[in-house]
Coordinates of C-alpha atoms in Angstrom, one line a residue:
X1 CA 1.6 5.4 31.1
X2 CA 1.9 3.9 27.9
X3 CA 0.3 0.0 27.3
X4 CA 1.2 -2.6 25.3
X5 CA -0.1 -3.6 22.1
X6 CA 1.4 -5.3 19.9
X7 CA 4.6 -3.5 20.0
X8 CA 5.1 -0.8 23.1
X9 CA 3.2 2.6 22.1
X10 CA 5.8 5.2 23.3
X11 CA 2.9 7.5 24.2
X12 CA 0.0 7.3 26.7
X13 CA -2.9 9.0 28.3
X14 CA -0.5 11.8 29.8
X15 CA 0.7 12.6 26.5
X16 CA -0.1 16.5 25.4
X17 CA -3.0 15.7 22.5
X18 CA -4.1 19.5 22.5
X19 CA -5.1 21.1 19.2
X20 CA -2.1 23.3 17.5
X21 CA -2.9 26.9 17.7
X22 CA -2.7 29.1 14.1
X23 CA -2.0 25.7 12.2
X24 CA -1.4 26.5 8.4
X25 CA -1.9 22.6 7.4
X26 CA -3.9 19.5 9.1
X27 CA -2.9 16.0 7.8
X28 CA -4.9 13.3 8.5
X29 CA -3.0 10.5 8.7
X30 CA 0.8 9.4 9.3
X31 CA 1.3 6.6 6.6
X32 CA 3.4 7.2 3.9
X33 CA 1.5 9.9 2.3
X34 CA 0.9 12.3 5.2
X35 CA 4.3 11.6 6.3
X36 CA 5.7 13.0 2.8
X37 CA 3.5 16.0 2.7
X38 CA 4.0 16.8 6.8
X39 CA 7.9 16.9 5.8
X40 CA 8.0 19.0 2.7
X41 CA 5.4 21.4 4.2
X42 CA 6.9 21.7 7.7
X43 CA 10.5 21.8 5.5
X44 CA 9.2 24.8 3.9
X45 CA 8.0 26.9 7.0
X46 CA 4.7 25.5 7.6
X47 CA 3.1 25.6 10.5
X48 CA 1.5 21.8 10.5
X49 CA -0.1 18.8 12.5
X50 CA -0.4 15.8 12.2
X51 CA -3.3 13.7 13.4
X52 CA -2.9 10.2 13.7
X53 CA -5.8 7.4 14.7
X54 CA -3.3 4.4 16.2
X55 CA -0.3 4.7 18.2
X56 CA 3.1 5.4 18.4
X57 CA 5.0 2.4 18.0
X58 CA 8.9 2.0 20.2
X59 CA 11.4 0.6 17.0
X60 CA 13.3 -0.5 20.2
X61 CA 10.5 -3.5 20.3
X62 CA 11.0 -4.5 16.8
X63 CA 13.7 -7.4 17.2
X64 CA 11.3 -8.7 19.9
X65 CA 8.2 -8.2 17.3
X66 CA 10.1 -10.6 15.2
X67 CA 10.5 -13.3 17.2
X68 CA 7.1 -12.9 18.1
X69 CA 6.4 -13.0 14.1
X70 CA 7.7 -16.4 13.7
X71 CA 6.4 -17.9 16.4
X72 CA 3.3 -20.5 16.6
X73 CA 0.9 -18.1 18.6
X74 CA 1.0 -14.8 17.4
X75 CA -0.4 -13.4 13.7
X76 CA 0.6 -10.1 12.1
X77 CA -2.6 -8.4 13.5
X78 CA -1.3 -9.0 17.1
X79 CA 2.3 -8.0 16.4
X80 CA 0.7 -4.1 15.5
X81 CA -2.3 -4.1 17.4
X82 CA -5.0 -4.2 14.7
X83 CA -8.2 -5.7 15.3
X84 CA -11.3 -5.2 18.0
X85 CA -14.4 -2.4 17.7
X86 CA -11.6 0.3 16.8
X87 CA -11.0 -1.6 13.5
X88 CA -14.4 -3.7 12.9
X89 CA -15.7 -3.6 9.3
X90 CA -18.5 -5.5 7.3
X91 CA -17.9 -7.4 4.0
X92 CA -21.1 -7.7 1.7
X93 CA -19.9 -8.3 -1.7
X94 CA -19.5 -11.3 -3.8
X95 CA -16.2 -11.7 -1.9
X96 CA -14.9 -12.0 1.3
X97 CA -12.9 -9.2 1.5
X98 CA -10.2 -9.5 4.5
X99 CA -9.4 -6.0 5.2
X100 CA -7.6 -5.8 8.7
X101 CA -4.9 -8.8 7.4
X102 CA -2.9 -6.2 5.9
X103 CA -3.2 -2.6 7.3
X104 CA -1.5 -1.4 10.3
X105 CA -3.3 2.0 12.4
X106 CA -0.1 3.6 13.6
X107 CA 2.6 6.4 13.7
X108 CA 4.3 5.1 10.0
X109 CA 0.7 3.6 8.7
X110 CA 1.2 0.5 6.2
X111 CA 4.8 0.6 5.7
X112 CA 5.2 -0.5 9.1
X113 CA 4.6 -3.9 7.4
X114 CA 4.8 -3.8 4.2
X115 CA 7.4 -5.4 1.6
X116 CA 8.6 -2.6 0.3
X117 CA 8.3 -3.6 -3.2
X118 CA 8.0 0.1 -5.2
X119 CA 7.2 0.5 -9.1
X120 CA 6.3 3.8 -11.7
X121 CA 3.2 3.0 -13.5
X122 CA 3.5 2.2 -17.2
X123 CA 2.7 5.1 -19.2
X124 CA -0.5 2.7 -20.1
X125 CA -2.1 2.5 -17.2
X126 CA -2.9 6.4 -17.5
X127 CA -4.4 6.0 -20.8
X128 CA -6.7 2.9 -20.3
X129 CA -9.7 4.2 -22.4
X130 CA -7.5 5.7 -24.9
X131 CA -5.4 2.8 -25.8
X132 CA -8.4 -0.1 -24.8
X133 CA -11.7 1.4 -24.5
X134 CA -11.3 0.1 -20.9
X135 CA -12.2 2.4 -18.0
X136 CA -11.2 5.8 -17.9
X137 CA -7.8 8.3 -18.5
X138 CA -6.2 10.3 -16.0
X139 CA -6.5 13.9 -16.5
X140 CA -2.6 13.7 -15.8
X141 CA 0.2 11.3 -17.5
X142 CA 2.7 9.6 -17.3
X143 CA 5.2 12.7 -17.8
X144 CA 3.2 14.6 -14.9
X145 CA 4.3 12.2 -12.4
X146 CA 7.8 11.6 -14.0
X147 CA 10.2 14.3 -11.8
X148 CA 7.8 13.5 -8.1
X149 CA 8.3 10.0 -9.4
X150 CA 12.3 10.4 -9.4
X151 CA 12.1 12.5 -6.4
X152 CA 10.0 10.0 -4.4
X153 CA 12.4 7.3 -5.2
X154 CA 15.5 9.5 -3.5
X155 CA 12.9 10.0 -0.4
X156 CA 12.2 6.6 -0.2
X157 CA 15.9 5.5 -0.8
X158 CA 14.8 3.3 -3.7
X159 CA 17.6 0.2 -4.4
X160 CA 17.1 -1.0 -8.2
X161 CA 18.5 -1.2 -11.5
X162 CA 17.6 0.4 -15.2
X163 CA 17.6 -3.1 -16.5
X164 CA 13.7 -3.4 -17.4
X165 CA 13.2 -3.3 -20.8
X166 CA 9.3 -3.2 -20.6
X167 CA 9.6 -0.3 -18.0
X168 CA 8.5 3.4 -18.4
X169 CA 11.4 5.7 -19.5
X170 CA 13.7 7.4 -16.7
X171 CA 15.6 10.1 -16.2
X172 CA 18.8 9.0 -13.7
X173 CA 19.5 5.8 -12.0
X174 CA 17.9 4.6 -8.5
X175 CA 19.7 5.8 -5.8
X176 CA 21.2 3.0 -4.3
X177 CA 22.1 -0.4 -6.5
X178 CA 19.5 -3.1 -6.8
X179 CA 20.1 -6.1 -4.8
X180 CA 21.2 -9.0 -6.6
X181 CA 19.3 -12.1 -7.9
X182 CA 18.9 -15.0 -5.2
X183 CA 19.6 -18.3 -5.4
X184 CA 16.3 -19.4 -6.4
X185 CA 16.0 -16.3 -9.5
X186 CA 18.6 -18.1 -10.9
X187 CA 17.0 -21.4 -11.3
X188 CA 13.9 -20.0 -12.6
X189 CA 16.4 -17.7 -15.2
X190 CA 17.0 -21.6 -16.6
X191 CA 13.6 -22.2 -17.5
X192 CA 12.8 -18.5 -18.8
X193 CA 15.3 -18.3 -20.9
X194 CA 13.7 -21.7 -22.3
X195 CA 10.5 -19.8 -22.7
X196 CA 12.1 -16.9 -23.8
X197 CA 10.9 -14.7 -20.8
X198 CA 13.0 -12.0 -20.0
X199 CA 13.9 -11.7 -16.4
X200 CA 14.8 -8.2 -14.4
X201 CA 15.5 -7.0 -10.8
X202 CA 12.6 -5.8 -8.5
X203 CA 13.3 -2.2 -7.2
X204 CA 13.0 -2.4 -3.1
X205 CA 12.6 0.7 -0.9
X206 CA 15.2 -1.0 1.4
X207 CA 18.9 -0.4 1.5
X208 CA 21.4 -2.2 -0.4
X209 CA 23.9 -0.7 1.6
X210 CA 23.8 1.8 4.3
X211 CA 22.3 5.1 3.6
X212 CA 20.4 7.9 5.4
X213 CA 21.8 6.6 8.8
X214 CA 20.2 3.3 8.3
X215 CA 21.7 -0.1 7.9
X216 CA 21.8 -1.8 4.6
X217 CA 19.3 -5.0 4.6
X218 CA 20.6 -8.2 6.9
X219 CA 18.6 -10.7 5.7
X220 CA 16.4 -11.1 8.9
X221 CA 13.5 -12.7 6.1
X222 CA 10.7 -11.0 8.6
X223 CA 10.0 -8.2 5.8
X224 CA 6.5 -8.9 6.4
X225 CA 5.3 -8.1 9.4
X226 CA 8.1 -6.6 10.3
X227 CA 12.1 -5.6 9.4
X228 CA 14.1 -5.3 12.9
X229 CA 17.5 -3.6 11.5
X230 CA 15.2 -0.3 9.9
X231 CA 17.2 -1.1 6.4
X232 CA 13.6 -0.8 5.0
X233 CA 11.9 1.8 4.6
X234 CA 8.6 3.0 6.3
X235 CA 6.9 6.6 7.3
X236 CA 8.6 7.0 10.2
X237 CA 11.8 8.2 8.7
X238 CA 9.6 11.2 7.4
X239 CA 7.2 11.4 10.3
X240 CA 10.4 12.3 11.9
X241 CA 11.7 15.0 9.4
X242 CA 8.7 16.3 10.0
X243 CA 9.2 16.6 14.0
X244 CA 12.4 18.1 13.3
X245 CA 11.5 21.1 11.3
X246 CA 8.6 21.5 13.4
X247 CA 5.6 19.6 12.6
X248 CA 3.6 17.9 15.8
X249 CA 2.4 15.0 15.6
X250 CA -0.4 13.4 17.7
X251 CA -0.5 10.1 18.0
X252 CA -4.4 8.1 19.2
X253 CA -6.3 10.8 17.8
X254 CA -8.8 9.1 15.7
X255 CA -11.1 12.1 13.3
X256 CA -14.4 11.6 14.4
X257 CA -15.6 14.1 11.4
X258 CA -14.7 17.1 9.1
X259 CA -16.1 20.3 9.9
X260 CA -17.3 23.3 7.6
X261 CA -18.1 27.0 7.7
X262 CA -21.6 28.3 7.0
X263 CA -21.1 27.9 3.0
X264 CA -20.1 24.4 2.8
X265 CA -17.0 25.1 0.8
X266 CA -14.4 25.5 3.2
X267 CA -13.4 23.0 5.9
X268 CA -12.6 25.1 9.5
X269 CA -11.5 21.8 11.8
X270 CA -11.0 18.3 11.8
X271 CA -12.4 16.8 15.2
X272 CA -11.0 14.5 16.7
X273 CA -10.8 12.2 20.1
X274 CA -8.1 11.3 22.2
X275 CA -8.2 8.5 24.8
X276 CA -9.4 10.2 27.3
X277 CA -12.8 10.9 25.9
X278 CA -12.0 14.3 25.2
X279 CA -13.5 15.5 21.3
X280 CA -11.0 18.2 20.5
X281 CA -11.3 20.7 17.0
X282 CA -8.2 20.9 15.2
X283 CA -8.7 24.1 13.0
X284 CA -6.0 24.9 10.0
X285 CA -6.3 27.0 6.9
X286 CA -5.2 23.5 4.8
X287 CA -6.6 20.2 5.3
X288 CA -4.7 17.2 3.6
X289 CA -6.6 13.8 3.9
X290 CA -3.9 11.0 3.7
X291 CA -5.8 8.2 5.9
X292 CA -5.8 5.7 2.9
X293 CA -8.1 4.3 0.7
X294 CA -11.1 2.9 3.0
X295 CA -10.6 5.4 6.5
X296 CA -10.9 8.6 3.6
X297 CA -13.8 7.9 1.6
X298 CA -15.5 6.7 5.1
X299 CA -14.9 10.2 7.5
X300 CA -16.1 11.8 4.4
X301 CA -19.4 9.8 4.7
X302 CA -19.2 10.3 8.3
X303 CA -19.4 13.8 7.9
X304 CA -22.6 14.3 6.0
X305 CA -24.2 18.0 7.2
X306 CA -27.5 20.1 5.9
X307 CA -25.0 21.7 2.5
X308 CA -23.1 18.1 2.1
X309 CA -26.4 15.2 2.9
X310 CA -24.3 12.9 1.0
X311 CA -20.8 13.3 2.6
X312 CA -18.3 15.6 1.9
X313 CA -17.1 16.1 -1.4
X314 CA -19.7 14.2 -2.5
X315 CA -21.4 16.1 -5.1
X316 CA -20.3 13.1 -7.7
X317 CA -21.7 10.3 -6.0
X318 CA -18.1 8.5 -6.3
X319 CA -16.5 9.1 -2.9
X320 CA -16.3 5.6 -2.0
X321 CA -17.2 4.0 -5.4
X322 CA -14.6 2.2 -8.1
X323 CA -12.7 0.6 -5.3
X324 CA -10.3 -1.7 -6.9
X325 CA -7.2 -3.9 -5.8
X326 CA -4.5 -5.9 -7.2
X327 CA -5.6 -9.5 -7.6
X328 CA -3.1 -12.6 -6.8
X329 CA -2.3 -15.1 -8.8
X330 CA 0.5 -18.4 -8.7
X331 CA 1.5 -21.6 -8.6
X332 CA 3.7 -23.6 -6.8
X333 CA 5.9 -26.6 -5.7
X334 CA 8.8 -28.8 -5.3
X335 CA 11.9 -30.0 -7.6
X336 CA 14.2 -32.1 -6.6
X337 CA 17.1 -29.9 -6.5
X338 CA 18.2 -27.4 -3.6
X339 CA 16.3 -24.1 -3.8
X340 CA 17.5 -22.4 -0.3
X341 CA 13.9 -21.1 -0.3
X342 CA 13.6 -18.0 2.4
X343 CA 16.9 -16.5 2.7
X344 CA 14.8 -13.5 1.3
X345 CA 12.0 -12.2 2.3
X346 CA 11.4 -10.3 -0.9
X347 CA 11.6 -10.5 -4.5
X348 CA 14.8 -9.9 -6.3
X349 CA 13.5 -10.9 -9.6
X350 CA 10.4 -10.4 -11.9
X351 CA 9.1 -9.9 -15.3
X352 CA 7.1 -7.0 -16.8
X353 CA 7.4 -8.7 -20.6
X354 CA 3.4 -10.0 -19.9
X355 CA 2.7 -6.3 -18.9
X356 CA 1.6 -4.0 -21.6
X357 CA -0.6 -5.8 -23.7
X358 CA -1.6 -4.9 -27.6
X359 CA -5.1 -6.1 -26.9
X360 CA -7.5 -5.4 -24.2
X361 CA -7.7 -8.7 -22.5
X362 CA -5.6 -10.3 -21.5
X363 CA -5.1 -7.4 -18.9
X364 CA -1.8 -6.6 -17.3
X365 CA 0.1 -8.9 -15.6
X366 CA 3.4 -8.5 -12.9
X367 CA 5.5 -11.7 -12.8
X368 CA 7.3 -12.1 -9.9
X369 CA 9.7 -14.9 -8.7
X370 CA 8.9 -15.8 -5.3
X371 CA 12.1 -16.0 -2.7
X372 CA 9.8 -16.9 0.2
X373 CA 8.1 -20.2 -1.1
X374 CA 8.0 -22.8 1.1
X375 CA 8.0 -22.6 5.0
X376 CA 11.3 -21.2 6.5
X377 CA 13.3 -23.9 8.9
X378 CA 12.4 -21.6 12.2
X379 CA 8.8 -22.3 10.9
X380 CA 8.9 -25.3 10.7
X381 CA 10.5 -26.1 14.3
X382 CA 8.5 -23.8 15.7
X383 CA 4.7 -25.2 14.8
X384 CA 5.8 -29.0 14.3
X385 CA 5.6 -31.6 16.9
X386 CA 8.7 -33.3 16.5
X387 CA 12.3 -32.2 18.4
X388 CA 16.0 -33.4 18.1
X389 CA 17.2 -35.9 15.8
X390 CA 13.8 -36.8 14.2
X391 CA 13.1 -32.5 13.7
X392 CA 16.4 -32.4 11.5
X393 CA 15.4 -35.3 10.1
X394 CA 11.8 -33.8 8.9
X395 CA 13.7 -30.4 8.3
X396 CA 16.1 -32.4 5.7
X397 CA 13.3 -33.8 4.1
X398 CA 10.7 -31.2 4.1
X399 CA 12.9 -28.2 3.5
X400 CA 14.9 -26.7 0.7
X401 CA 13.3 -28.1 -2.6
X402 CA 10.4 -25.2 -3.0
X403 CA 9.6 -22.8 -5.4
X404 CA 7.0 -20.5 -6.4
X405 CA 5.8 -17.7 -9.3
X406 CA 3.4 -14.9 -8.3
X407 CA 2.0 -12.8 -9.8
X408 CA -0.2 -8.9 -9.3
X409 CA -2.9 -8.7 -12.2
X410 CA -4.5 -5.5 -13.1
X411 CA -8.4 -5.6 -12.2
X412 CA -10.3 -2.7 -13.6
X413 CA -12.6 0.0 -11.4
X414 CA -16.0 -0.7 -10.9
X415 CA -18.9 1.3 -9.9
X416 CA -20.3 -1.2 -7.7
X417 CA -16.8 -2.2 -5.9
X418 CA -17.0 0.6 -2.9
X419 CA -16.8 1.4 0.5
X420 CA -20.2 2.9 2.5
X421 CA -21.2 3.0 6.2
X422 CA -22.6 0.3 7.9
X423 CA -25.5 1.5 10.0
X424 CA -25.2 -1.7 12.3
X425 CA -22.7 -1.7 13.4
X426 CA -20.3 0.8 15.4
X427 CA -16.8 1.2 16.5
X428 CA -15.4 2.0 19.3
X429 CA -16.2 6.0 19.6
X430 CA -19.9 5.0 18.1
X431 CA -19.2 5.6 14.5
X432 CA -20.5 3.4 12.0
X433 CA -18.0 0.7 10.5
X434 CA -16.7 0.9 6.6
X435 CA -18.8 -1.4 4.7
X436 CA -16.8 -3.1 1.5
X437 CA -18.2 -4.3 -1.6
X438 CA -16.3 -5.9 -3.7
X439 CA -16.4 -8.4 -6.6
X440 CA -13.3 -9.5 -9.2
X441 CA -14.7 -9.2 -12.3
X442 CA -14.9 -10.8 -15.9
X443 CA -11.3 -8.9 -17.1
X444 CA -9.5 -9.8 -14.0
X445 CA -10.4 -13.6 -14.2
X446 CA -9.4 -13.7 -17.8
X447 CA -5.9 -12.0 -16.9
X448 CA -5.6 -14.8 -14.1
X449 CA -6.0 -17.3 -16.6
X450 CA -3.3 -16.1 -18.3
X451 CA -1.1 -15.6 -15.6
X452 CA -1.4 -19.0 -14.3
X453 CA -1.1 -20.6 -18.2
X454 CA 2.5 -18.8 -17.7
X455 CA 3.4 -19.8 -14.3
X456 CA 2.6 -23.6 -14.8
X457 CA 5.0 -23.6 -18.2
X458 CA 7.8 -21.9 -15.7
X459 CA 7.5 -25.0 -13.3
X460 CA 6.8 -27.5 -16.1
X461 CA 10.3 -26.2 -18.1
X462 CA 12.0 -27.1 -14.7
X463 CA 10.5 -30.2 -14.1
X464 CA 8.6 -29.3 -10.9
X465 CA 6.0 -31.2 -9.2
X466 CA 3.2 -28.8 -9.1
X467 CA 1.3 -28.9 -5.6
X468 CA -0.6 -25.8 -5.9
X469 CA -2.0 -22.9 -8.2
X470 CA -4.4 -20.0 -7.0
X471 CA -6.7 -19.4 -9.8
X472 CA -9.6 -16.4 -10.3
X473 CA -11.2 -18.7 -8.0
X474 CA -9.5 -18.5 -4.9
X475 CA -7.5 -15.2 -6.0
X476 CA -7.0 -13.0 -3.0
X477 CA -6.6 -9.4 -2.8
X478 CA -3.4 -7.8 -2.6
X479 CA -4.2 -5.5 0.2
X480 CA -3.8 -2.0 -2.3
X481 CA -6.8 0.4 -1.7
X482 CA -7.2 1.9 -4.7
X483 CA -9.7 4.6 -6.5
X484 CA -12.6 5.9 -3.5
X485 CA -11.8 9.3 -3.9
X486 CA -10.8 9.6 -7.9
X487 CA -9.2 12.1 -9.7
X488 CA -10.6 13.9 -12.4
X489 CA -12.0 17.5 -14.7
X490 CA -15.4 16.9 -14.1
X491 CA -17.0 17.6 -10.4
X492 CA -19.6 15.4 -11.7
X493 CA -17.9 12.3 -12.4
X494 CA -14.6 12.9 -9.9
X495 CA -13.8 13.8 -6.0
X496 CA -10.6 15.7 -6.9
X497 CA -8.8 18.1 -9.3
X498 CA -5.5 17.0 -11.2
X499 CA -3.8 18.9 -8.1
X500 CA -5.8 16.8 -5.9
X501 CA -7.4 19.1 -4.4
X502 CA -11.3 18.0 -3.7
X503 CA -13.8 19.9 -6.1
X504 CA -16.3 21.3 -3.7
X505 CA -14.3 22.2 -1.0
X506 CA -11.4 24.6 -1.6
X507 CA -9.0 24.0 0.8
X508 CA -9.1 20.4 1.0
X509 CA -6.7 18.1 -0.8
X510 CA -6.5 14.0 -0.7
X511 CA -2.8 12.2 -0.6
X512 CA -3.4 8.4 -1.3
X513 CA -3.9 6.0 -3.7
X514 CA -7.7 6.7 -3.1
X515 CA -7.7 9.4 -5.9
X516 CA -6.1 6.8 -8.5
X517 CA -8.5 6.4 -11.3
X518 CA -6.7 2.8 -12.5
X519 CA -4.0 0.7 -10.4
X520 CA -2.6 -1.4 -13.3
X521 CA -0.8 -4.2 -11.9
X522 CA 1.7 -2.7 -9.8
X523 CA 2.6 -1.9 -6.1
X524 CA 1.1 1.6 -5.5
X525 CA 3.3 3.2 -2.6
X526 CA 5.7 4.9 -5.3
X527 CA 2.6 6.2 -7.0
X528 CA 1.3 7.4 -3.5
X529 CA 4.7 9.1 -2.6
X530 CA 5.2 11.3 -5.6
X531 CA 1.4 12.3 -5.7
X532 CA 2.1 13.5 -2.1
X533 CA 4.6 15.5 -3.2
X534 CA 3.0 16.9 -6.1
X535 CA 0.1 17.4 -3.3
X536 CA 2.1 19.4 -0.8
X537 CA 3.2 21.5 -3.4
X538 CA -0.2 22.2 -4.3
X539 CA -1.2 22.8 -1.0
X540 CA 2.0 25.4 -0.5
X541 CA 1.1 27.4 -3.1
X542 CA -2.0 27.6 -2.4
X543 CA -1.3 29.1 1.2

């Protein structure tokens, strides 16, 4: 039978986790990524499974997830299940780095949760060390990624708007219309007009109106942890292309390890456990690796042999190393006007005009306009301690007057930032736990300077009393696991080839932001979707 865990896993113990005989393709992994390739290789004939570490979650339990959301009691990690030996880690570096806040293990991966916010890099951000003697190049541009970039926004149903003057050149509009500017966007469009900041719509992998049998968005305001009406996007819609043009799936089947053949090039299985105990080999001709940006560096680790001491793909020393993230920065308060803070939970506006910079620091900086500031009035009944009169009372005072600017700011890759194993400690099958290192660095703080200098003017222009700002010291991560696994020409210095395909083993690729050798400042699901499908056609031609 199936248990409960945050919401209802729809398959148990007397689900059929039996390897696929004569597979063509394994995927490891059924986040966004593997969902992608799974479709499009299962599409095209394929004979492919799917191997995923958490469960399968019932999206009849997601109205019930939400109320459980906004409640007093429950967090995000309770609402999917993360957390406990399965998902224990160690943080050593100079900071804390929280990693289970904001990942989901599960049938649909991260985008069970996520905001859904989707952006092309700037054609900058492939060129760092040309244009800044910062970091390294891609050994593949902007124009590479241009038509997967274009067809991942049509997979992903993308709503936005060719109105960004500071954004890479495109070829044809989103397909579906942005959404329109909030309440709130248009108060802050007073002051940046005042500051002459231009202002632009945020492109959303959620409907604006219905499309591909799903809903157009109802303004639930639950994006994070989770949207109840399916008008977002997340894996599951391709998870479930996949089933239907004949990929299996398998659902609490964690990968213990990779196995080779006798030469140490080729991969023959991926083993893997099930919860009954049971190790199982799942053998394929392909093997795509699409667990993310900590789980794929680590089972790489984790399968360290006589030909590979150092982990698979590992003659470089970097799987693991230059992991970098999106660092957070804003500011925050009150005006005494009405602001209707959290009617959406998502950003309609931004500003990219703060993004390509001449010199190299300042680094890159993504202004965004924050609808949610504030708490929410179902918040605010639900954890205070006062009821009837006296709650609206505290509800007309407290609510309505908040605003806030955000912003993601570019932090550059590091050799020392990386994921290892920690020996000390094991999860739940007896595997050693990912072991993060990770510091902000000297460019990062300097761009969070700048992006708070810009932020405060915002509130000053509208005469906002300022209550808080998060500064390079108290910046947080923005939960975007980025470069363990980079791409590259040189075996030396890289994990994979431009067609992501890992250079010691021949018939292994990697789908994730993991083989991204700079993250710029921007949300890297888009960036993850049309490397996916530049990976499964790769991986197709190859079989």
């Amino acid at each position: 039978m199936s248990s409960r865990v945050g919401g209802r896993a729809v398959s148990g113990a007397d689900t059929d986790r039996s390897p696929v005989s004569d597979a063509d393709v394994c995927v490891v992994g059924a986040g966004p990524a593997g969902a992608l390739v799974a479709s499009r290789l299962a599409a095209r004939g394929r004979r492919v499974v799917v191997l995923e570490a958490g469960p399968r979650f019932d999206p009849a339990d997601r109205p019930q997830q939400m109320e459980r959301s906004i409640g007093p009691v429950d967090g995000r990690g309770d609402i999917w299940g993360m957390g406990g030996d399965r998902d224990a880690y160690a943080s050593t570096g100079d900071r804390f780095y929280p990693l289970n806040a904001n990942r989901v293990k599960g049938v649909g991966g991260t985008t069970l949760h996520w905001q859904g916010m989707v952006y092309r890099l700037h054609e900058k951000d492939f060129e760092m060390d040309s244009r800044y003697g910062l970091a390294d190049d891609w050994p593949i541009g902007y124009d590479d990624l241009r038509p997967y970039y274009a067809e991942a926004e049509r997979e992903l149903g993308v709503s936005g708007a060719d109105d960004n003057p500071f954004g890479p050149p495109r070829e044809e509009p989103y397909p579906l219309p942005a959404f329109p500017p909030s309440y709130s966007d248009s108060i802050f469009a007073e002051a940046c007009e005042e500051l002459e900041i231009a202002t632009h719509s945020a492109p959303n992998a959620r409907n604006s109106e219905p499309a591909d049998g799903r809903s157009a968005c109802v303004g639930y305001g639950t994006c994070q942890p989770v949207c109840p009406s399916g008008a977002k996007y997340d894996a599951t819609v391709h998870v479930e292309r996949a089933e239907e043009a004949g990929a299996r799936v398998i659902d609490r089947a964690p990968v213990q390890r990779l196995a080779h053949d006798a030469s140490g090039e080729r991969l023959e299985a991926a083993v893997y456990a099930t919860p009954d105990g049971v190790e199982h080999r799942q053998e394929a001709d392909a093997f795509v690796l699409a667990a993310g940006g900590v789980e794929i560096p680590r089972l790489l680790l984790l399968s360290e042999s006589e030909e590979h001491p150092d982990g698979l793909a590992n003659r470089s020393g970097a799987v693991g190393r230059y992991f970098t993230e999106h660092l957070f920065a804003g500011a925050g308060g009150t005006i005494d006007r009405e602001t209707r803070q959290n009617h959406v939970g998502f950003m309609t506006s931004e500003s990219h005009q703060f993004y390509d910079h001449e010199e190299p620091v300042p680094g890159s900086i993504k202004l965004e306009f924050l609808n949610y500031a504030g708490p929410s009035p179902v918040e605010m009944a639900l954890t205070g301690d006062t009821f009837g009169d006296e709650l609206l009372a505290d509800l007309r005072e407290a609510y309505g007057n908040h605003l806030a600017v955000g912003a993601l700011v570019e932090q550059l890759p590091r050799w020392e930032n990386r994921i290892t194993l920690d020996d000390s400690r094991t999860d739940d099958h007896g595997n050693p736990v990912p072991e993060i290192r990770w510091s902000v660095g000297d460019h990062a703080r300097r761009t969070i300077e700048r992006a708070n200098e810009i932020q405060v003017a915002i509130l000053e222009a509208l005469d906002a009393e300022i209550e808080w700002v998060v500064g390079p010291d108290d910046t947080g991560p923005a939960a975007h696991h980025v470069g363990t696994t980079r791409m590259g020409t040189d075996p030396d210095e890289s994990v994979v080839d431009p067609a992501l395909r890992t250079h010691d083993l021949e018939n292994c690729w990697i789908a994730s932001s993991s083989v991204f050798v700079t993250g710029g400042a921007l949300n890297p699901t888009l960036t993850i979707a049309a490397l996916a499908l530049k990976g499964a056609e790769h991986v197709d031609e190859w079989l």
